Coordinates of C-alpha atoms in Angstrom, one line a residue:
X1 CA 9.0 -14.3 9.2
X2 CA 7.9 -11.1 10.9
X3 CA 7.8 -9.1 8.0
X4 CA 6.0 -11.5 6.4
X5 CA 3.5 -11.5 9.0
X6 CA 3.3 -7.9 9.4
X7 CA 2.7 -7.5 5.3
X8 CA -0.2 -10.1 5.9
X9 CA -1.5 -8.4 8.8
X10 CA -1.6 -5.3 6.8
X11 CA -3.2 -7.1 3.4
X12 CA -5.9 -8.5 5.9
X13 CA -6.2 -5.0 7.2
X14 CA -6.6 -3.8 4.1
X15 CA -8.8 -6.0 3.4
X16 CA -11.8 -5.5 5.8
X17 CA -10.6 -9.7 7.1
X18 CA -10.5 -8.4 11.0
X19 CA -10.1 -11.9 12.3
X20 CA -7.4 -12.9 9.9
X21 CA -5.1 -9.8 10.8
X22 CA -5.9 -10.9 14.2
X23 CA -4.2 -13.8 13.4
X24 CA -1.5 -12.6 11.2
X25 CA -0.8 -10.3 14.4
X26 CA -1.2 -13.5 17.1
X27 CA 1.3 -15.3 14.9
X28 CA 3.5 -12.8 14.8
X29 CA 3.9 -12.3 18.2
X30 CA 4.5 -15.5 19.0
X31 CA 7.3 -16.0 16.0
X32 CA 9.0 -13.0 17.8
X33 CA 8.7 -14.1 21.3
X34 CA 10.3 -17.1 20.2
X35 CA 13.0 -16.0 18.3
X36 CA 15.0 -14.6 21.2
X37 CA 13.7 -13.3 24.5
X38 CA 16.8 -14.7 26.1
X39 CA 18.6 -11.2 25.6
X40 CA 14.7 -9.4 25.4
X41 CA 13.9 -7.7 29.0
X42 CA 11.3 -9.2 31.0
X43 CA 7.5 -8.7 30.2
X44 CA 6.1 -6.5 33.1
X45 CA 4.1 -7.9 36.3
X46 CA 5.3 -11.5 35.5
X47 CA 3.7 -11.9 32.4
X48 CA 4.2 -14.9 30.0
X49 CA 4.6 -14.4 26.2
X50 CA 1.2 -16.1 25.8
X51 CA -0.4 -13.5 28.9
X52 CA 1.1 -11.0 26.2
X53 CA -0.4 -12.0 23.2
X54 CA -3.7 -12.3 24.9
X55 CA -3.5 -8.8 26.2
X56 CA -2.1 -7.5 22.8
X57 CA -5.3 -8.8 21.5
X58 CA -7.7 -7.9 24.2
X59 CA -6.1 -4.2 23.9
X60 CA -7.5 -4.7 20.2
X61 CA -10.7 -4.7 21.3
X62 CA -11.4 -8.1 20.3
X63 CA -13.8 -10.5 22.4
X64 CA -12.9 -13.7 24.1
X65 CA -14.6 -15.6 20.7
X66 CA -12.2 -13.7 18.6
X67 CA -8.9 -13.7 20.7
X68 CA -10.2 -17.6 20.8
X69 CA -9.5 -18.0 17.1
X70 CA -6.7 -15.9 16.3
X71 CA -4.9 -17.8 18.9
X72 CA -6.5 -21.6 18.4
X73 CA -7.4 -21.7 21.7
X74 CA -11.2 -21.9 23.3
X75 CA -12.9 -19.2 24.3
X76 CA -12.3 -20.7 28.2
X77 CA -9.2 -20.4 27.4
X78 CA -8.9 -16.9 26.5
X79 CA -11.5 -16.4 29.5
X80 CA -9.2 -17.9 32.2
X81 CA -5.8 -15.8 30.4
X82 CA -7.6 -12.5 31.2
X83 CA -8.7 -13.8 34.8
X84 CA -4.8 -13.8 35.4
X85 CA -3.9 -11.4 33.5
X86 CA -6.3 -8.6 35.4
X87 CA -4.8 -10.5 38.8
X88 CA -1.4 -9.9 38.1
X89 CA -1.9 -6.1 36.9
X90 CA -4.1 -5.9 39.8
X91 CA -6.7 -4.2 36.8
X92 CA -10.8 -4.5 37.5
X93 CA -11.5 -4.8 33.7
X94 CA -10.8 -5.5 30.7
X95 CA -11.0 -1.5 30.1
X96 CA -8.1 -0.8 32.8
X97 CA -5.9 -3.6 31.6
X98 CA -5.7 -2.0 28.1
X99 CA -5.1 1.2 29.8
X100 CA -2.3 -1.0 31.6
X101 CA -1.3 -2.2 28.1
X102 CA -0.7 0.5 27.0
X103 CA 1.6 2.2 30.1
X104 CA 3.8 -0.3 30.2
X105 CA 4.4 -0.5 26.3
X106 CA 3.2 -4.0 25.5
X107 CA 0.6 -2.0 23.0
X108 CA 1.2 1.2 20.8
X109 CA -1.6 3.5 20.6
X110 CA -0.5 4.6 17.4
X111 CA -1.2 1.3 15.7
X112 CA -4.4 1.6 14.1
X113 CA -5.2 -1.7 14.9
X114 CA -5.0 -1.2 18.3
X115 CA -8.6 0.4 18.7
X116 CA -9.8 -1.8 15.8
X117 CA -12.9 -4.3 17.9
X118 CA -13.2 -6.9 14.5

């Protein structure tokens, strides 16, 4: 299912269709968080697969609107994710907690999506 999702993510890429590679990439995530973290390490600074997925996304570039529909969540939602997420990196911003992404792995720099902002 992965590879699925990553040829999809690429397609929408490809495609100019930001906000359906943003989901192709959200499902993605979570289809690989669920098939297995039980042998996975943990995330870092007490993260949760969804905390993950929401900084993956925020990493992106994308706003709480657009992490809001890749993910079918409201934008509230997304708002009150990144509220934790910058407590438990002890991050200012949104800015410094892709920075933190980054450090600690949970985003590649090298993905071209990564700077993509929809």
């Amino acid at each position: 299912a992965t590879a699925l999702l990553d040829g999809a993510a690429a397609a929408f890429a490809g495609l100019g269709m930001a906000n359906w590679e943003a989901r192709a990439r959200a499902a993605r995530d979570a289809v690989a968080g669920a098939s297995g973290r039980a042998g996975a390490p943990a995330l870092p600074a007490g993260l949760t697969e969804r905390e993950a997925g929401v900084l993956r996304l925020v990493a992106r570039g994308l706003a709480d609107r657009q992490v809001a529909d890749a993910i079918f969540v409201s934008p509230r939602t997304v708002h009150s994710h990144v509220r934790h997420l910058l407590a438990k990196t002890g991050t200012a911003n949104r800015t410094e907690l892709s920075v933190w992404a980054v450090q600690h792995g949970l985003v590649d720099p090298a993905d071209p999506s990564a700077t993509e902002s929809g």
